[in-house]
Amino acid sequence: MRSPTRTTGRAASALALCLALTLCAVPSPSYAAPRTAAVPSGPQSTTAYGGSRYASQECESGPAGCPGGHKWLYRYSYFLGIHPFTGPDAVRRQLTDHFWLFPVSGRCPARVRPADECDLLGGNPVRVEAVSGDHLQIATLPGHDLGDGLHIRFTFTRTFGFHYMVVGAWQDRPTRCTQAVLCGTASRAGAWVLWRLLAGTLTLSAYVA
């Protein structure tokens, strides 16, 4: 049986971190080198990278493909302003080519590429799963406060010059945090605040994209 004190502590820690981030300025660029990820030896349903286990490619593509039919943990949409001469891919490049714009970039490199592994603020390890035309996707690794196997996708869209960022998250399997009501609620609320801060930053950076 899980300890109520430990579950409450995790929730309080997640909420405190998110609240602190809303009061801090965007961190300065970090040029730390990314972790080196080992290349898998062959096709597997579950692949090992650098000693960490990842879900199949089907799960990486979205929650519908995950074994067991997992659902979205959350999907938030943010308005990034009116930029009629800027494409969604340009806004995405602003983020991936200047990753210090990310509110909790921590020790990640200034420019991120697929398969990069690095520690976000607080020593929370992640792996860059995909960098494509209009989206960036990362996944948490073992040792992350929210547990490993959490996928977060940032998708950028434009309609008649109106830009939006949609952030969706799903997981390979339930974690201690997402299974606990208090911790799960705090992490979702904290995520909304955190990605709102990122949206505000990208709204400004889009003018020079």
XYZ file of C-alpha atoms in Angstrom, residues 8 12 15 34 40 45 49 60 69 85 115 124 144 155 178 180 194 205:
18
model
C 1.113 14.074 -0.963
C 3.175 19.270 -3.354
C 2.747 22.088 -7.669
C 23.025 16.160 -24.738
C 19.058 -0.149 -30.894
C 8.314 -3.968 -29.634
C 18.061 3.374 -25.340
C 5.065 7.070 -29.624
C -5.806 2.045 -25.623
C 3.787 35.855 -42.820
C 17.261 11.144 -29.929
C 14.299 15.609 -14.769
C 11.706 12.079 -13.870
C 1.986 21.006 -32.318
C -1.023 10.009 -12.485
C -2.926 9.531 -7.385
C 3.915 26.001 -17.635
C 9.595 35.148 -30.656
